[in-house]
Short mmCIF file of C-alpha atoms in Angstrom, two decimals:
data_model
loop_
_atom_site.label_atom_id
_atom_site.label_comp_id
_atom_site.label_asym_id
_atom_site.label_seq_id
_atom_site.Cartn_x
_atom_site.Cartn_y
_atom_site.Cartn_z
CA MET A 1 84.04 77.68 -8.86
CA ALA A 2 85.81 79.86 -6.27
CA THR A 3 83.74 82.88 -7.34
CA ASP A 4 80.48 80.98 -6.80
CA LEU A 5 81.38 79.70 -3.28
CA THR A 6 82.77 82.91 -1.76
CA THR A 7 79.82 85.25 -2.26
CA PRO A 8 78.10 86.61 0.97
CA ALA A 9 75.58 84.36 2.61
CA TYR A 10 72.85 86.89 1.90
CA PRO A 11 73.71 88.45 -1.40
CA ASP A 12 71.38 90.93 -3.14
CA VAL A 13 69.29 88.54 -5.21
CA ALA A 14 67.63 91.08 -7.54
CA PRO A 15 70.87 92.03 -9.47
CA ILE A 16 72.04 88.51 -9.60
CA GLN A 17 68.78 87.47 -11.20
CA ARG A 18 68.81 90.28 -13.60
CA ARG A 19 72.39 89.38 -14.64
CA THR A 20 71.48 85.67 -14.93
CA LEU A 21 68.54 86.39 -17.15
CA ARG A 22 70.69 88.65 -19.36
CA LEU A 23 73.30 85.85 -19.86
CA LEU A 24 70.78 83.22 -20.32
CA PHE A 25 68.99 85.26 -22.82
CA THR A 26 72.22 85.80 -24.86
CA THR A 27 73.16 82.15 -24.84
CA GLN A 28 69.66 81.04 -25.73
CA VAL A 29 69.87 83.21 -28.89
CA VAL A 30 73.20 81.74 -29.94
CA GLY A 31 72.31 78.26 -28.93
CA GLY A 32 68.93 78.64 -30.73
CA ILE A 33 70.82 79.45 -33.96
CA GLY A 34 72.96 76.28 -33.42
CA VAL A 35 70.18 73.95 -32.73
CA THR A 36 67.63 75.16 -35.39
CA ILE A 37 69.94 75.52 -38.37
CA GLY A 38 70.89 71.85 -38.00
CA ILE A 39 67.38 70.65 -37.40
CA ALA A 40 66.24 72.47 -40.55
CA VAL A 41 68.21 70.13 -42.78
CA GLY A 42 68.69 67.06 -40.50
CA ALA A 43 65.95 65.03 -41.98
CA LEU A 44 66.93 65.98 -45.58
CA LEU A 45 70.51 65.03 -45.02
CA ALA A 46 69.49 61.63 -43.50
CA ALA A 47 67.15 61.01 -46.33
CA GLU A 48 69.92 61.84 -48.81
CA ILE A 49 72.40 59.44 -47.11
CA ALA A 50 70.22 56.70 -45.68
CA GLY A 51 66.74 56.95 -47.44
CA THR A 52 63.29 58.44 -46.58
CA ALA A 53 62.16 55.56 -44.40
CA VAL A 54 64.86 56.40 -41.68
CA ALA A 55 64.84 60.12 -42.34
CA GLY A 56 62.89 60.63 -39.02
CA LEU A 57 65.62 58.61 -37.23
CA ALA A 58 68.03 61.49 -37.56
CA GLN A 59 65.72 63.86 -35.65
CA SER A 60 65.02 60.94 -33.31
CA ALA A 61 68.75 60.49 -32.64
CA ALA A 62 69.12 64.19 -31.73
CA VAL A 63 66.07 63.97 -29.39
CA ILE A 64 67.40 60.75 -27.80
CA GLY A 65 70.81 62.50 -27.43
CA ALA A 66 69.23 65.37 -25.57
CA ALA A 67 67.29 63.01 -23.38
CA LEU A 68 70.26 60.81 -22.49
CA LEU A 69 72.46 63.80 -21.88
CA ALA A 70 69.88 65.07 -19.30
CA VAL A 71 71.24 62.49 -16.89
CA PRO A 72 74.96 63.45 -16.80
CA VAL A 73 74.02 67.21 -17.14
CA THR A 74 71.63 66.84 -14.16
CA ARG A 75 74.35 65.18 -12.14
CA ILE A 76 76.76 68.03 -12.93
CA ILE A 77 74.13 70.68 -12.14
CA THR A 78 73.13 68.97 -8.88
CA GLY A 79 76.77 68.82 -7.77
CA TYR A 80 78.33 71.85 -9.03
CA GLY A 81 75.62 74.28 -10.30
CA ARG A 82 74.07 75.36 -13.54
CA ARG A 83 77.12 76.92 -15.21
CA PRO A 84 79.35 73.78 -15.77
CA GLY A 85 76.29 71.65 -16.64
CA LEU A 86 75.11 73.93 -19.36
CA ALA A 87 78.55 74.44 -20.78
CA PHE A 88 79.09 70.71 -20.80
CA ALA A 89 75.93 70.12 -22.90
CA TYR A 90 76.91 72.69 -25.45
CA VAL A 91 80.41 71.33 -25.93
CA ILE A 92 78.90 67.87 -26.47
CA GLY A 93 76.56 69.50 -29.06
CA ALA A 94 79.49 71.04 -30.91
CA LEU A 95 81.26 67.72 -31.11
CA GLY A 96 78.05 66.20 -32.61
CA GLY A 97 77.82 68.78 -35.23
CA ALA A 98 81.48 68.17 -36.25
CA LEU A 99 80.77 64.45 -36.50
CA VAL A 100 77.69 65.00 -38.75
CA VAL A 101 79.90 67.06 -41.18
CA LEU A 102 82.42 64.26 -41.26
CA ALA A 103 79.57 61.67 -41.79
CA ALA A 104 78.28 63.60 -44.78
CA ALA A 105 81.77 63.73 -46.24
CA THR A 106 82.25 60.00 -45.82
CA ARG A 107 78.48 59.09 -46.45
CA SER A 108 78.62 57.03 -43.23
CA VAL A 109 75.29 56.25 -41.80
CA PRO A 110 76.52 55.09 -38.46
CA LEU A 111 78.68 58.22 -38.00
CA LEU A 112 75.66 60.40 -38.99
CA PHE A 113 73.46 58.95 -36.28
CA LEU A 114 76.32 59.16 -33.76
CA GLY A 115 76.80 62.83 -34.60
CA MET A 116 73.10 63.48 -34.42
CA LEU A 117 72.92 61.79 -31.08
CA LEU A 118 75.67 64.09 -29.67
CA PHE A 119 74.20 67.00 -31.49
CA GLY A 120 71.31 66.70 -29.05
CA GLY A 121 73.58 68.26 -26.39
CA GLY A 122 72.66 71.62 -27.87
CA SER A 123 68.92 70.98 -27.30
CA ALA A 124 69.70 69.68 -23.75
CA ALA A 125 71.46 72.89 -22.86
CA ASN A 126 68.75 75.15 -24.28
CA LEU A 127 66.11 73.21 -22.52
CA GLN A 128 67.83 73.11 -19.16
CA ALA A 129 68.63 76.80 -19.23
CA ARG A 130 64.90 77.65 -18.64
CA TYR A 131 65.14 76.18 -15.21
CA ALA A 132 68.05 78.40 -14.29
CA ALA A 133 65.77 81.28 -14.69
CA VAL A 134 63.60 79.98 -11.89
CA ASP A 135 66.23 79.42 -9.26
CA LEU A 136 66.17 82.99 -7.82
CA ALA A 137 62.79 84.08 -9.25
CA LYS A 138 59.94 85.34 -7.12
CA PRO A 139 56.96 82.90 -6.80
CA ASP A 140 54.55 85.32 -8.64
CA ARG A 141 56.97 85.73 -11.54
CA ARG A 142 58.31 82.17 -12.08
CA ALA A 143 56.40 81.49 -15.21
CA ARG A 144 57.20 84.79 -16.85
CA GLN A 145 60.87 84.74 -16.11
CA LEU A 146 61.06 81.05 -17.39
CA SER A 147 59.06 81.87 -20.48
CA LEU A 148 61.50 84.90 -21.13
CA ILE A 149 64.35 82.46 -21.62
CA VAL A 150 62.14 80.17 -23.78
CA TRP A 151 61.22 83.19 -25.84
CA ALA A 152 64.90 84.31 -26.22
CA THR A 153 65.36 81.25 -28.51
CA THR A 154 63.02 83.03 -31.01
CA ILE A 155 65.64 85.58 -32.10
CA GLY A 156 68.07 82.95 -33.34
CA ALA A 157 65.77 80.11 -34.05
CA VAL A 158 63.24 81.95 -36.30
CA ALA A 159 66.02 83.20 -38.51
CA ALA A 160 68.28 80.08 -38.50
CA PRO A 161 66.33 77.97 -41.04
CA ASN A 162 66.39 80.80 -43.55
CA PHE A 163 70.33 80.82 -43.08
CA ALA A 164 70.63 77.07 -43.88
CA ALA A 165 70.75 77.59 -47.59
CA LEU A 166 73.34 80.42 -47.17
CA ALA A 167 75.39 78.32 -44.89
CA ASP A 168 75.29 75.44 -47.28
CA ARG A 169 76.42 77.66 -50.18
CA THR A 170 79.12 79.27 -48.05
CA THR A 171 80.65 75.95 -46.90
CA SER A 172 80.37 74.34 -50.34
CA GLY A 173 83.22 76.60 -51.38
CA TRP A 174 85.30 75.09 -48.52
CA GLY A 175 84.80 71.62 -49.96
CA LEU A 176 81.98 70.47 -47.62
CA PRO A 177 79.28 68.26 -48.92
CA ALA A 178 75.84 69.42 -49.62
CA LEU A 179 73.50 69.97 -46.54
CA SER A 180 76.51 69.65 -44.03
CA GLY A 181 77.37 73.36 -43.84
CA PRO A 182 74.60 74.16 -41.36
CA PHE A 183 76.07 71.66 -38.90
CA ALA A 184 79.46 73.33 -39.09
CA PHE A 185 77.87 76.65 -38.17
CA SER A 186 75.99 74.90 -35.33
CA ALA A 187 79.25 73.61 -33.84
CA VAL A 188 80.69 77.07 -33.76
CA ALA A 189 77.47 78.55 -32.14
CA PHE A 190 77.65 75.85 -29.41
CA VAL A 191 81.25 76.51 -28.64
CA LEU A 192 80.46 80.24 -28.35
CA ALA A 193 77.51 79.78 -26.00
CA ALA A 194 79.60 77.45 -23.76
CA GLY A 195 82.40 79.96 -23.48
CA VAL A 196 80.02 82.82 -22.44
CA LEU A 197 78.42 80.65 -19.74
CA LEU A 198 81.72 79.45 -18.37
CA LEU A 199 83.16 82.95 -18.22
CA TRP A 200 80.34 85.08 -17.05
CA LEU A 201 77.46 83.03 -15.36
CA ARG A 202 78.71 83.99 -11.81
CA PRO A 203 77.58 83.65 -9.27
CA ASP A 204 75.79 80.45 -10.22
CA PRO A 205 71.97 80.88 -9.60
CA LEU A 206 71.40 77.36 -8.24
CA LEU A 207 74.32 77.53 -5.85
CA THR A 208 73.26 81.00 -4.69
CA ALA A 209 69.65 79.80 -4.10
CA ARG A 210 70.90 76.94 -2.01
CA ARG A 211 73.16 79.21 0.03
CA LEU A 212 70.33 81.56 0.77
CA ALA A 213 68.09 78.64 1.84
CA ALA A 214 70.74 77.24 4.05
CA ALA A 215 71.35 80.61 5.66
CA ARG A 216 67.80 81.10 6.31
CA ALA A 217 67.71 77.68 7.87
CA GLY A 218 70.41 78.65 10.33
CA GLU A 219 73.41 77.41 8.35
CA SER A 220 76.64 79.37 9.06
CA GLU A 221 79.13 77.18 7.35
CA PRO A 222 79.96 77.85 3.59
CA ILE A 223 78.67 75.13 1.32
CA PRO A 224 81.50 72.96 0.08
CA SER A 225 82.13 71.87 -3.46
CA GLY A 226 80.34 68.71 -4.62
CA PRO A 227 76.73 67.95 -3.83
CA PRO A 228 75.88 70.37 -0.98
CA PRO A 229 73.27 69.88 1.72
CA ILE A 230 69.99 71.42 0.77
CA PRO A 231 67.17 72.51 3.07
CA PRO A 232 63.56 71.68 2.61
CA GLU A 233 61.61 73.92 0.13
CA ALA A 234 60.60 77.23 1.45
CA THR A 235 57.92 77.84 -1.11
CA PRO A 236 55.23 75.13 -1.17
CA ALA A 237 54.01 73.43 -4.36
CA ALA A 238 50.58 74.65 -3.46
CA SER A 239 51.62 77.99 -5.02
CA ALA A 240 50.86 76.39 -8.33
CA LEU A 241 47.27 76.01 -7.22
CA ALA A 242 46.93 79.50 -5.59
CA PRO A 243 44.18 81.84 -6.84
CA ALA A 244 44.99 83.95 -9.75
CA GLY A 245 47.12 87.14 -9.17
CA THR A 246 48.06 86.09 -5.59
CA VAL A 247 51.34 85.25 -3.96
CA PRO A 248 51.02 82.24 -1.67
CA ALA A 249 51.54 83.02 2.07
CA ALA A 250 54.21 80.33 2.15
CA ALA A 251 56.35 82.50 -0.17
CA GLU A 252 57.21 84.56 2.98
CA PRO A 253 60.47 83.73 4.89
CA VAL A 254 60.16 80.73 7.18
CA ALA A 255 59.99 81.72 10.86
CA ALA A 256 61.46 78.70 12.37
CA PRO A 257 64.69 77.24 10.97
CA ALA A 258 64.39 73.77 9.50
CA PRO A 259 67.00 71.21 9.62
CA PRO A 260 68.93 70.71 6.28
CA ALA A 261 67.69 67.84 4.23
CA ARG A 262 69.83 65.15 2.85
CA PRO A 263 70.99 65.84 -0.75
CA GLY A 264 68.14 64.76 -3.09
CA GLY A 265 69.81 61.94 -4.91
CA GLY A 266 69.09 61.16 -8.55
CA MET A 267 66.44 60.16 -10.92
CA ARG A 268 64.91 57.51 -8.78
CA ALA A 269 64.32 59.85 -5.85
CA ALA A 270 62.87 62.42 -8.23
CA TRP A 271 60.61 59.75 -9.77
CA SER A 272 59.14 58.75 -6.43
CA VAL A 273 58.55 62.35 -5.49
CA VAL A 274 56.84 63.15 -8.93
CA ARG A 275 54.63 60.00 -8.73
CA ALA A 276 53.32 61.06 -5.32
CA ARG A 277 52.29 64.64 -6.42
CA PRO A 278 49.44 65.18 -8.85
CA ALA A 279 50.68 68.60 -9.89
CA ALA A 280 54.19 67.33 -10.55
CA ARG A 281 52.74 64.42 -12.57
CA LEU A 282 50.74 66.79 -14.70
CA GLY A 283 53.72 69.10 -15.28
CA VAL A 284 55.85 66.29 -16.48
CA ALA A 285 53.19 64.77 -18.73
CA ALA A 286 52.40 68.17 -20.23
CA VAL A 287 55.92 68.76 -21.24
CA ALA A 288 56.41 65.18 -22.55
CA VAL A 289 53.16 64.91 -24.56
CA GLY A 290 53.55 68.39 -25.89
CA HIS A 291 56.96 67.59 -27.27
CA LEU A 292 56.03 64.24 -28.70
CA VAL A 293 53.23 65.73 -30.83
CA MET A 294 55.48 68.69 -31.89
CA VAL A 295 58.41 66.36 -32.99
CA ALA A 296 56.13 63.89 -34.70
CA VAL A 297 54.57 66.50 -36.96
CA MET A 298 57.42 68.87 -37.43
CA ALA A 299 60.18 66.22 -38.19
CA MET A 300 58.23 64.99 -41.33
CA THR A 301 57.05 68.37 -42.56
CA PRO A 302 60.31 68.99 -44.68
CA VAL A 303 59.80 65.54 -46.21
CA HIS A 304 56.19 66.21 -46.88
CA LEU A 305 57.11 69.51 -48.61
CA ARG A 306 59.62 67.79 -50.80
CA GLU A 307 56.77 65.81 -52.38
CA TYR A 308 55.56 69.11 -53.97
CA TYR A 309 58.65 71.00 -54.61
CA ALA A 310 61.89 70.41 -56.73
CA VAL A 311 65.16 69.67 -54.86
CA ASP A 312 66.52 73.17 -55.66
CA GLU A 313 63.27 74.87 -54.38
CA VAL A 314 62.51 72.90 -51.26
CA LEU A 315 65.14 74.47 -48.89
CA PRO A 316 63.69 78.14 -49.03
CA VAL A 317 60.14 76.79 -48.53
CA VAL A 318 61.22 74.57 -45.62
CA GLY A 319 63.00 77.54 -44.12
CA LEU A 320 60.04 79.80 -44.37
CA VAL A 321 57.55 77.09 -42.94
CA LEU A 322 59.91 76.07 -40.15
CA SER A 323 60.70 79.80 -39.23
CA LEU A 324 57.02 80.50 -38.75
CA HIS A 325 56.59 77.29 -36.76
CA ILE A 326 59.52 78.16 -34.43
CA ALA A 327 57.97 81.72 -34.04
CA GLY A 328 54.87 79.95 -32.88
CA MET A 329 56.94 77.90 -30.43
CA TYR A 330 58.80 80.89 -28.81
CA ALA A 331 57.56 84.35 -29.98
CA LEU A 332 54.62 84.33 -27.59
CA ALA A 333 56.22 82.55 -24.73
CA PRO A 334 56.05 85.64 -22.42
CA VAL A 335 52.43 86.02 -23.09
CA VAL A 336 52.07 82.30 -22.15
CA GLY A 337 54.09 82.91 -18.96
CA TRP A 338 51.98 85.86 -17.95
CA LEU A 339 48.76 83.82 -18.51
CA ALA A 340 50.18 80.98 -16.42
CA ASP A 341 51.09 83.44 -13.59
CA ARG A 342 47.64 85.18 -13.92
CA PHE A 343 45.26 82.31 -14.46
CA GLY A 344 47.05 79.29 -13.28
CA ARG A 345 49.22 76.58 -14.81
CA ARG A 346 46.41 73.93 -15.35
CA PRO A 347 44.31 76.25 -17.62
CA VAL A 348 47.11 77.21 -19.78
CA ILE A 349 48.01 73.45 -20.21
CA LEU A 350 44.39 72.82 -21.30
CA GLY A 351 44.68 75.66 -23.76
CA GLY A 352 47.83 74.13 -25.16
CA ILE A 353 46.10 70.84 -25.57
CA GLY A 354 43.28 72.39 -27.59
CA THR A 355 45.86 74.21 -29.75
CA LEU A 356 47.80 70.97 -30.45
CA LEU A 357 44.60 69.33 -31.55
CA ALA A 358 43.65 72.20 -33.89
CA ALA A 359 47.27 72.06 -35.39
CA CYS A 360 46.92 68.44 -36.20
CA ALA A 361 43.57 68.97 -37.90
CA VAL A 362 44.78 71.95 -39.93
CA ALA A 363 48.22 70.57 -41.02
CA GLY A 364 46.70 67.05 -41.75
CA THR A 365 44.21 68.46 -44.17
CA ALA A 366 46.37 70.91 -45.86
CA GLY A 367 47.57 68.70 -48.64
CA HIS A 368 49.85 70.64 -51.12
CA HIS A 369 48.46 74.01 -49.93
CA THR A 370 51.56 75.41 -48.18
CA PRO A 371 49.94 78.50 -46.50
CA ARG A 372 47.47 76.21 -44.82
CA LEU A 373 50.21 73.92 -43.78
CA THR A 374 52.14 76.85 -42.37
CA VAL A 375 49.13 77.82 -40.30
CA GLY A 376 49.04 74.33 -38.87
CA LEU A 377 52.67 74.39 -38.00
CA ILE A 378 52.24 77.76 -36.26
CA LEU A 379 49.48 76.37 -34.20
CA LEU A 380 51.63 73.36 -33.38
CA GLY A 381 54.30 75.71 -32.01
CA LEU A 382 51.84 77.60 -29.96
CA GLY A 383 50.49 74.41 -28.35
CA TRP A 384 54.01 73.29 -27.61
CA SER A 385 54.82 76.61 -25.93
CA ALA A 386 51.71 76.45 -23.63
CA THR A 387 52.43 72.91 -22.51
CA MET A 388 56.24 73.55 -22.08
CA VAL A 389 56.03 76.87 -20.21
CA ALA A 390 53.09 75.94 -17.89
CA GLY A 391 54.27 72.38 -17.41
CA SER A 392 57.85 73.27 -16.54
CA THR A 393 56.68 75.94 -14.11
CA LEU A 394 54.17 73.65 -12.49
CA LEU A 395 56.83 70.85 -12.08
CA SER A 396 59.48 73.22 -10.60
CA GLU A 397 57.19 74.58 -7.88
CA SER A 398 55.58 71.17 -7.04
CA VAL A 399 58.65 69.34 -5.77
CA PRO A 400 61.01 70.09 -2.86
CA ASP A 401 64.24 71.92 -3.19
CA GLU A 402 66.38 68.84 -2.52
CA VAL A 403 65.04 66.97 -5.58
CA ARG A 404 64.21 69.77 -7.88
CA PRO A 405 67.24 69.64 -10.27
CA SER A 406 66.78 65.79 -10.44
CA ALA A 407 63.05 66.14 -11.16
CA GLN A 408 63.73 68.81 -13.85
CA GLY A 409 66.26 66.38 -15.39
CA LEU A 410 63.85 63.59 -15.15
CA SER A 411 61.22 65.72 -16.99
CA ASP A 412 63.71 66.55 -19.87
CA LEU A 413 64.65 62.89 -20.03
CA LEU A 414 61.07 61.70 -20.37
CA MET A 415 60.35 64.59 -22.84
CA GLY A 416 63.27 63.47 -24.97
CA LEU A 417 62.35 59.88 -25.02
CA ALA A 418 58.73 60.76 -26.01
CA GLY A 419 60.00 62.88 -28.77
CA ALA A 420 62.50 60.34 -29.83
CA LEU A 421 59.76 57.74 -30.09
CA ALA A 422 57.67 60.13 -32.24
CA GLY A 423 60.69 60.87 -34.45
CA ALA A 424 61.54 57.21 -34.92
CA LEU A 425 58.05 56.24 -35.87
CA SER A 426 57.24 59.32 -37.99
CA GLY A 427 59.40 58.32 -40.90
CA PHE A 428 57.72 54.85 -41.19
CA VAL A 429 54.19 56.22 -40.69
CA MET A 430 54.99 58.78 -43.41
CA GLN A 431 56.21 56.17 -45.86
CA LEU A 432 53.47 53.55 -45.17
CA ALA A 433 50.36 55.90 -44.72
CA GLY A 434 51.34 59.47 -45.42
CA TYR A 435 51.35 62.82 -43.62
CA PRO A 436 47.53 63.05 -42.85
CA VAL A 437 47.63 59.76 -41.03
CA LEU A 438 50.72 60.93 -39.09
CA THR A 439 48.96 64.05 -37.90
CA LEU A 440 45.88 61.96 -36.91
CA LEU A 441 48.02 59.64 -34.81
CA ALA A 442 49.64 62.71 -33.16
CA ALA A 443 46.26 64.04 -32.19
CA VAL A 444 45.22 60.72 -30.71
CA ALA A 445 48.45 60.84 -28.45
CA VAL A 446 46.96 64.02 -26.83
CA ALA A 447 44.02 62.14 -25.23
CA PRO A 448 45.78 60.81 -22.11
CA LEU A 449 47.13 64.19 -21.29
CA LEU A 450 43.69 65.77 -21.67
CA ALA A 451 42.22 63.26 -19.28
CA LEU A 452 45.00 63.93 -16.71
CA ALA A 453 44.52 67.67 -17.05
CA LEU A 454 40.76 67.46 -16.42
CA ARG A 455 41.12 64.99 -13.51
CA PRO A 456 40.37 66.75 -10.14
CA VAL A 457 43.20 67.08 -7.73
CA PRO A 458 42.45 65.03 -4.55
CA VAL A 459 42.09 67.09 -1.39
CA GLY A 460 44.65 65.03 0.32
CA ALA A 461 47.20 65.17 -2.48
CA PRO A 462 50.85 65.72 -1.35
CA ASP A 463 51.17 68.87 -3.34
CA ARG A 464 48.12 70.34 -1.44
CA LYS A 465 49.41 69.29 1.98
CA ASP A 466 52.88 70.88 1.33
#
């Protein structure tokens, strides 16, 4: 921490931001491999040990774990910066991967779900990393730089499902049970990502951004360890609603110093701020609903494919379909970020909603036609990408500095809980009514978000005033 707290009050931000983006890009690649190689076989392993009806609960446990871990990770980030918070989440994910391997060896259902719960730490770290890219970003490049970190996951995540069979064959020679090998590889990947962050993410982007804001507000004392005082936001949330291609005037340095604000507290303070700001509410809702729909459909796709393929054939097919789905999630994220910066956050969210509805229609009517199902899963990934990138950017710039990390953690918590609900119910819906009904219900869940995105923003809304 000493390195983070002894940098000059006015460091050259551009090289720090470039270094931060490079490190985050690297860890997203490694972390993406860890998360995806486990997800690719999680439902299959749960179905093997506990039965099809609860297969979705394995995915749900990982999503719940990511959601619940957002609370302590946010506390660490708020008090001590991005670096220790992200590393903590990866270490918990590695512990979860090891427990899943042990559960497969002992065929213990409770241990399996505990392991999947902790395995969500890898997802929590990957998701929180996108916000670290925004801390020092210029207002007119926030969406693009956030989307770059989202896109970085593509390199590892697209290839990871295809490595699942190889990892399984490799570890079977070590005596590990079938379908547990990918989780052993995940644990190693998470430990590697945590080590890279702890060693080289210096100076910490969040602490640097706070120091700059405090210096501009007239602060001369160095910021102590623990939760530091944070000044009011220098960049208004109204930048989210600025005309396309422009940089809001408020992005300029503040002429008159403002008194530093009290530290922004936790989730309760963030919830009050988000509720009062229409743009922040839309950002949170877009992220949560997009994730809910994606998890509901994606989690049961391997089980759906198993109905048409033999056990020894299903893993390669699942790997190919999920690889293309994940490519849809991440590969075009920079394009989505550019569109969000160019045309605004709300139009991109609306485009994501339309894509999610098309995905449910295509996947739900695919039947045993695997190419058509694959197209539906690609569209599902594209819709998720649009709601995730535009929603996360809109939220980040729609709340003040003092509650921003807490609001970001709140968004990931709600996103995780929404995905967990979808994952928990998807297995039961799959068993009782089948895959087409599951996709229909997922499409219905998009309706409230569509209504919120189409709702006009009141002239006196807090995000416009600020």
